[in-house]
Coordinates of N, CA and C in Angstrom, one line a residue:
M25 N 11.6 3.7 -22.6 CA 11.2 4.8 -21.7 C 12.0 4.8 -20.5
S26 N 12.4 6.0 -20.0 CA 13.2 6.1 -18.8 C 12.3 5.9 -17.6
D27 N 13.0 5.6 -16.4 CA 12.2 5.5 -15.2 C 11.4 6.7 -14.9
A28 N 12.0 7.9 -15.1 CA 11.3 9.2 -14.9 C 10.0 9.3 -15.8
E29 N 10.1 8.9 -17.0 CA 9.0 9.0 -17.9 C 7.9 8.0 -17.5
L30 N 8.3 6.8 -17.1 CA 7.4 5.8 -16.6 C 6.6 6.3 -15.4
Q31 N 7.4 7.0 -14.5 CA 6.8 7.5 -13.3 C 5.7 8.6 -13.6
E32 N 6.1 9.4 -14.5 CA 5.2 10.5 -14.9 C 3.9 10.0 -15.5
E33 N 4.1 9.0 -16.4 CA 2.9 8.3 -17.0 C 2.0 7.6 -15.9
E34 N 2.7 6.9 -15.0 CA 1.9 6.2 -14.0 C 1.2 7.2 -13.1
L35 N 1.8 8.3 -12.7 CA 1.2 9.3 -11.9 C -0.1 9.8 -12.5
E36 N -0.1 10.0 -13.8 CA -1.3 10.5 -14.5 C -2.4 9.4 -14.5
V37 N -2.0 8.1 -14.6 CA -3.0 7.0 -14.6 C -3.6 6.9 -13.2
L38 N -2.7 7.0 -12.1 CA -3.2 6.9 -10.8 C -4.2 8.0 -10.4
N39 N -3.8 9.2 -10.8 CA -4.7 10.3 -10.6 C -6.0 10.2 -11.2
S40 N -6.1 9.6 -12.4 CA -7.3 9.5 -13.1 C -8.2 8.3 -12.5
I41 N -7.5 7.2 -12.1 CA -8.2 6.1 -11.5 C -8.8 6.4 -10.2
Y42 N -8.0 7.1 -9.3 CA -8.3 7.3 -7.9 C -9.0 8.7 -7.7
E43 N -9.2 9.4 -8.7 CA -9.8 10.8 -8.5 C -11.2 10.6 -7.8
G44 N -11.4 11.2 -6.7 CA -12.6 11.1 -6.0 C -12.7 10.0 -5.0
D45 N -11.7 9.1 -5.0 CA -11.6 8.0 -4.1 C -11.0 8.5 -2.7
D46 N -11.8 8.5 -1.7 CA -11.4 9.0 -0.4 C -10.3 8.1 0.2
M47 N -10.2 6.9 -0.2 CA -9.3 6.0 0.4 C -7.8 6.2 -0.1
Y48 N -7.7 6.9 -1.2 CA -6.4 7.2 -1.8 C -5.9 8.6 -1.5
S49 N -4.6 8.7 -1.2 CA -4.0 10.0 -1.1 C -2.6 9.9 -1.6
S50 N -2.1 11.1 -1.9 CA -0.7 11.1 -2.4 C 0.0 12.4 -1.8
S51 N 1.2 12.2 -1.3 CA 1.9 13.4 -0.8 C 3.1 13.5 -1.8
G52 N 3.0 14.4 -2.8 CA 4.0 14.5 -3.8 C 3.8 13.5 -4.8
P53 N 4.6 13.6 -5.9 CA 4.5 12.7 -7.0 C 5.0 11.3 -6.8
T54 N 5.7 11.0 -5.7 CA 6.3 9.7 -5.5 C 5.8 9.0 -4.3
S55 N 4.9 9.5 -3.6 CA 4.4 8.8 -2.4 C 2.9 8.6 -2.5
H56 N 2.4 7.4 -2.4 CA 1.0 7.0 -2.6 C 0.5 6.2 -1.4
N57 N -0.6 6.5 -0.9 CA -1.2 5.8 0.2 C -2.6 5.4 -0.1
Y58 N -3.0 4.2 0.3 CA -4.3 3.7 0.1 C -4.8 3.0 1.4
K59 N -6.0 3.4 1.9 CA -6.6 2.8 3.1 C -7.3 1.6 2.6
V60 N -6.9 0.4 3.1 CA -7.5 -0.8 2.8 C -8.4 -1.2 3.9
G61 N -9.7 -1.5 3.7 CA -10.6 -1.8 4.7 C -11.5 -0.6 5.1
E62 N -12.4 -0.9 6.1 CA -13.3 0.2 6.5 C -12.6 1.1 7.5
H63 N -12.9 2.4 7.4 CA -12.2 3.4 8.3 C -12.5 3.1 9.7
A64 N -11.4 3.1 10.5 CA -11.4 2.9 12.0 C -11.7 1.5 12.4
A65 N -11.7 0.6 11.5 CA -11.9 -0.8 11.8 C -10.6 -1.4 12.2
S66 N -10.6 -2.4 13.1 CA -9.3 -3.0 13.5 C -8.7 -3.8 12.4
K67 N -9.5 -4.2 11.4 CA -9.0 -4.9 10.3 C -8.9 -4.0 9.1
S68 N -8.1 -3.0 9.2 CA -7.9 -2.0 8.1 C -6.5 -1.5 8.3
F69 N -5.9 -1.0 7.2 CA -4.6 -0.4 7.2 C -4.4 0.6 6.1
I70 N -3.4 1.4 6.3 CA -3.0 2.3 5.2 C -1.7 1.8 4.6
L71 N -1.7 1.4 3.3 CA -0.6 0.9 2.6 C 0.1 2.1 2.0
E72 N 1.4 2.2 2.3 CA 2.2 3.3 1.8 C 3.2 2.8 0.7
I73 N 3.2 3.4 -0.4 CA 4.1 3.0 -1.5 C 4.9 4.2 -2.0
S74 N 6.2 4.2 -1.8 CA 7.1 5.3 -2.2 C 8.0 4.9 -3.3
W75 N 8.1 5.7 -4.3 CA 9.0 5.5 -5.4 C 10.3 6.1 -5.2
G76 N 11.4 5.4 -5.5 CA 12.7 5.9 -5.5 C 13.0 6.4 -7.0
A77 N 14.1 7.0 -7.2 CA 14.5 7.6 -8.5 C 14.5 6.5 -9.6
T78 N 14.8 5.3 -9.2 CA 14.9 4.3 -10.2 C 13.7 3.3 -10.3
Y79 N 12.6 3.7 -9.7 CA 11.3 3.0 -9.8 C 10.8 3.2 -11.2
P80 N 10.3 2.3 -11.9 CA 10.0 0.9 -11.6 C 11.0 -0.1 -11.9
T81 N 12.2 0.3 -12.2 CA 13.3 -0.6 -12.4 C 13.6 -1.3 -11.1
E82 N 13.6 -0.6 -10.0 CA 13.8 -1.1 -8.7 C 12.5 -1.0 -7.9
M83 N 12.3 -1.9 -6.9 CA 11.1 -1.9 -6.1 C 10.8 -0.6 -5.4
P84 N 9.6 -0.2 -5.3 CA 9.2 0.9 -4.4 C 9.4 0.5 -3.0
E85 N 9.4 1.5 -2.1 CA 9.4 1.2 -0.7 C 8.0 0.9 -0.2
I86 N 7.8 -0.2 0.4 CA 6.4 -0.5 1.0 C 6.5 -0.4 2.5
K87 N 5.6 0.5 3.0 CA 5.6 0.7 4.4 C 4.2 0.7 5.0
L88 N 4.2 0.6 6.3 CA 2.9 0.7 7.1 C 3.2 1.7 8.3
S89 N 4.0 2.7 8.1 CA 4.4 3.6 9.2 C 3.4 4.7 9.6
S90 N 2.3 4.8 8.9 CA 1.3 5.8 9.2 C 0.8 5.6 10.7
F91 N 0.5 6.7 11.4 CA 0.0 6.6 12.7 C -1.3 5.7 12.7
Y92 N -2.0 5.8 11.7 CA -3.3 5.0 11.6 C -3.1 3.6 11.8
N93 N -1.9 3.1 11.4 CA -1.6 1.6 11.5 C -1.1 1.2 12.9
N94 N -1.1 2.0 13.9 CA -0.6 1.7 15.2 C -1.4 0.5 15.9
H95 N -2.6 0.3 15.4 CA -3.4 -0.8 16.0 C -3.0 -2.2 15.5
L96 N -2.2 -2.2 14.4 CA -1.8 -3.5 13.9 C -0.7 -4.1 14.7
T97 N -0.7 -5.4 14.9 CA 0.4 -6.1 15.6 C 1.6 -6.0 14.7
S98 N 2.8 -6.1 15.3 CA 4.0 -6.1 14.5 C 4.1 -7.3 13.6
E99 N 3.6 -8.4 14.0 CA 3.6 -9.6 13.2 C 2.7 -9.4 11.9
V100 N 1.6 -8.7 12.1 CA 0.7 -8.5 10.9 C 1.4 -7.4 10.0
K101 N 1.9 -6.4 10.6 CA 2.6 -5.4 9.7 C 3.7 -6.0 8.9
E102 N 4.6 -6.8 9.5 CA 5.7 -7.5 8.8 C 5.1 -8.4 7.7
G103 N 4.1 -9.1 8.0 CA 3.5 -10.0 7.0 C 2.9 -9.3 5.8
I104 N 2.3 -8.1 6.1 CA 1.7 -7.3 4.9 C 2.8 -6.8 4.1
V105 N 3.8 -6.2 4.7 CA 5.0 -5.6 3.9 C 5.6 -6.7 3.1
K106 N 5.9 -7.9 3.7 CA 6.5 -9.0 3.1 C 5.7 -9.5 1.9
A107 N 4.4 -9.7 2.1 CA 3.5 -10.2 1.0 C 3.4 -9.2 -0.2
V108 N 3.3 -7.9 0.1 CA 3.2 -6.9 -0.9 C 4.5 -6.8 -1.7
T109 N 5.6 -6.8 -0.9 CA 6.9 -6.8 -1.6 C 7.1 -8.0 -2.5
E110 N 6.7 -9.2 -2.0 CA 6.9 -10.4 -2.9 C 6.1 -10.2 -4.2
E111 N 4.9 -9.7 -4.0 CA 4.0 -9.5 -5.2 C 4.7 -8.5 -6.1
G112 N 5.3 -7.4 -5.6 CA 5.9 -6.4 -6.4 C 7.2 -6.9 -7.1
E113 N 7.9 -7.8 -6.5 CA 9.1 -8.3 -7.1 C 8.8 -9.0 -8.4
Q114 N 7.6 -9.5 -8.6 CA 7.2 -10.2 -9.8 C 6.9 -9.2 -10.9
L115 N 6.8 -7.9 -10.5 CA 6.4 -6.9 -11.5 C 7.5 -5.9 -11.8
L116 N 8.7 -6.2 -11.3 CA 9.8 -5.2 -11.5 C 9.9 -4.8 -13.0
G117 N 10.2 -3.6 -13.2 CA 10.3 -3.0 -14.6 C 9.0 -2.5 -15.1
M118 N 7.9 -2.8 -14.4 CA 6.6 -2.3 -14.9 C 6.0 -1.4 -13.8
S119 N 5.1 -0.5 -14.2 CA 4.4 0.3 -13.3 C 3.5 -0.6 -12.4
M120 N 3.7 -0.5 -11.1 CA 3.0 -1.5 -10.3 C 2.2 -1.0 -9.1
T121 N 2.1 0.3 -8.9 CA 1.5 0.9 -7.8 C 0.0 0.5 -7.8
Y122 N -0.7 0.7 -8.9 CA -2.1 0.3 -9.0 C -2.3 -1.2 -8.7
T123 N -1.5 -2.0 -9.3 CA -1.6 -3.4 -9.1 C -1.4 -3.9 -7.7
L124 N -0.4 -3.2 -7.0 CA -0.2 -3.6 -5.6 C -1.3 -3.2 -4.7
I125 N -1.9 -2.0 -5.0 CA -3.0 -1.5 -4.2 C -4.2 -2.5 -4.3
E126 N -4.5 -2.8 -5.6 CA -5.6 -3.7 -5.9 C -5.4 -5.1 -5.3
W127 N -4.1 -5.5 -5.4 CA -3.8 -6.9 -4.8 C -4.0 -6.9 -3.3
A128 N -3.6 -5.8 -2.6 CA -3.8 -5.7 -1.2 C -5.3 -5.7 -0.8
K129 N -6.1 -4.9 -1.6 CA -7.5 -4.9 -1.4 C -8.2 -6.3 -1.5
E130 N -7.8 -7.0 -2.6 CA -8.3 -8.3 -2.9 C -7.9 -9.3 -1.9
N131 N -6.7 -9.2 -1.3 CA -6.2 -10.1 -0.3 C -6.2 -9.6 1.1
M132 N -7.1 -8.7 1.4 CA -7.2 -8.0 2.7 C -7.4 -9.1 3.8
E133 N -8.4 -10.0 3.6 CA -8.7 -10.9 4.7 C -7.5 -11.8 5.0
T134 N -6.8 -12.3 4.0 CA -5.6 -13.1 4.2 C -4.5 -12.3 4.9
L135 N -4.3 -11.1 4.5 CA -3.3 -10.2 5.1 C -3.5 -9.9 6.5
L136 N -4.8 -9.8 6.9 CA -5.2 -9.4 8.2 C -5.7 -10.6 9.1
E137 N -5.5 -11.8 8.6 CA -6.1 -13.0 9.4 C -5.5 -13.1 10.8
K138 N -4.3 -12.7 11.0 CA -3.7 -12.8 12.4 C -3.9 -11.6 13.2
Q139 N -4.7 -10.6 12.7 CA -5.0 -9.4 13.4 C -6.2 -9.6 14.3
P140 N -6.1 -9.3 15.6 CA -7.2 -9.5 16.5 C -8.4 -8.6 16.0
G141 N -9.6 -9.1 16.3 CA -10.8 -8.4 15.9 C -11.0 -7.1 16.7
T142 N -10.5 -7.1 17.9 CA -10.5 -5.9 18.8 C -9.2 -5.7 19.4
V143 N -8.8 -4.5 19.7 CA -7.5 -4.2 20.3 C -7.8 -3.7 21.7
V144 N -7.2 -4.3 22.6 CA -7.3 -3.8 24.0 C -6.1 -3.1 24.5
C145 N -6.2 -1.9 25.0 CA -5.1 -1.2 25.5 C -5.2 -1.1 27.0
N146 N -4.2 -1.6 27.7 CA -4.2 -1.6 29.2 C -3.5 -0.3 29.6
V147 N -4.1 0.5 30.4 CA -3.5 1.7 30.9 C -3.3 1.6 32.4
L148 N -2.1 1.7 32.9 CA -1.8 1.6 34.3 C -1.8 2.9 35.0

């Protein structure tokens, strides 16, 4: 199966699994977002997974660039991206978006352990 065929098949699966799940969103066929954690909680984030033309042969882009994630410290953001990327590298050649989302949900506490429970903004 070609990368394009695998992407098409995975898109159908993701749409059926996450249909009606308010935490999942997609902008186009190659960009998938999932909100991990409770909405507006300091220990939550939106995981962004974007497929390139050669996904799943090559890694998707893993990002936390959503405005929603501005409350995360840079150390936490880097740690999440690194951990999810390392998990994905073990799955190269296979459809992995669902697996990465579920892995992030299952490991949320570990991924966010260095995130402060409250975020204080000082305005001068």
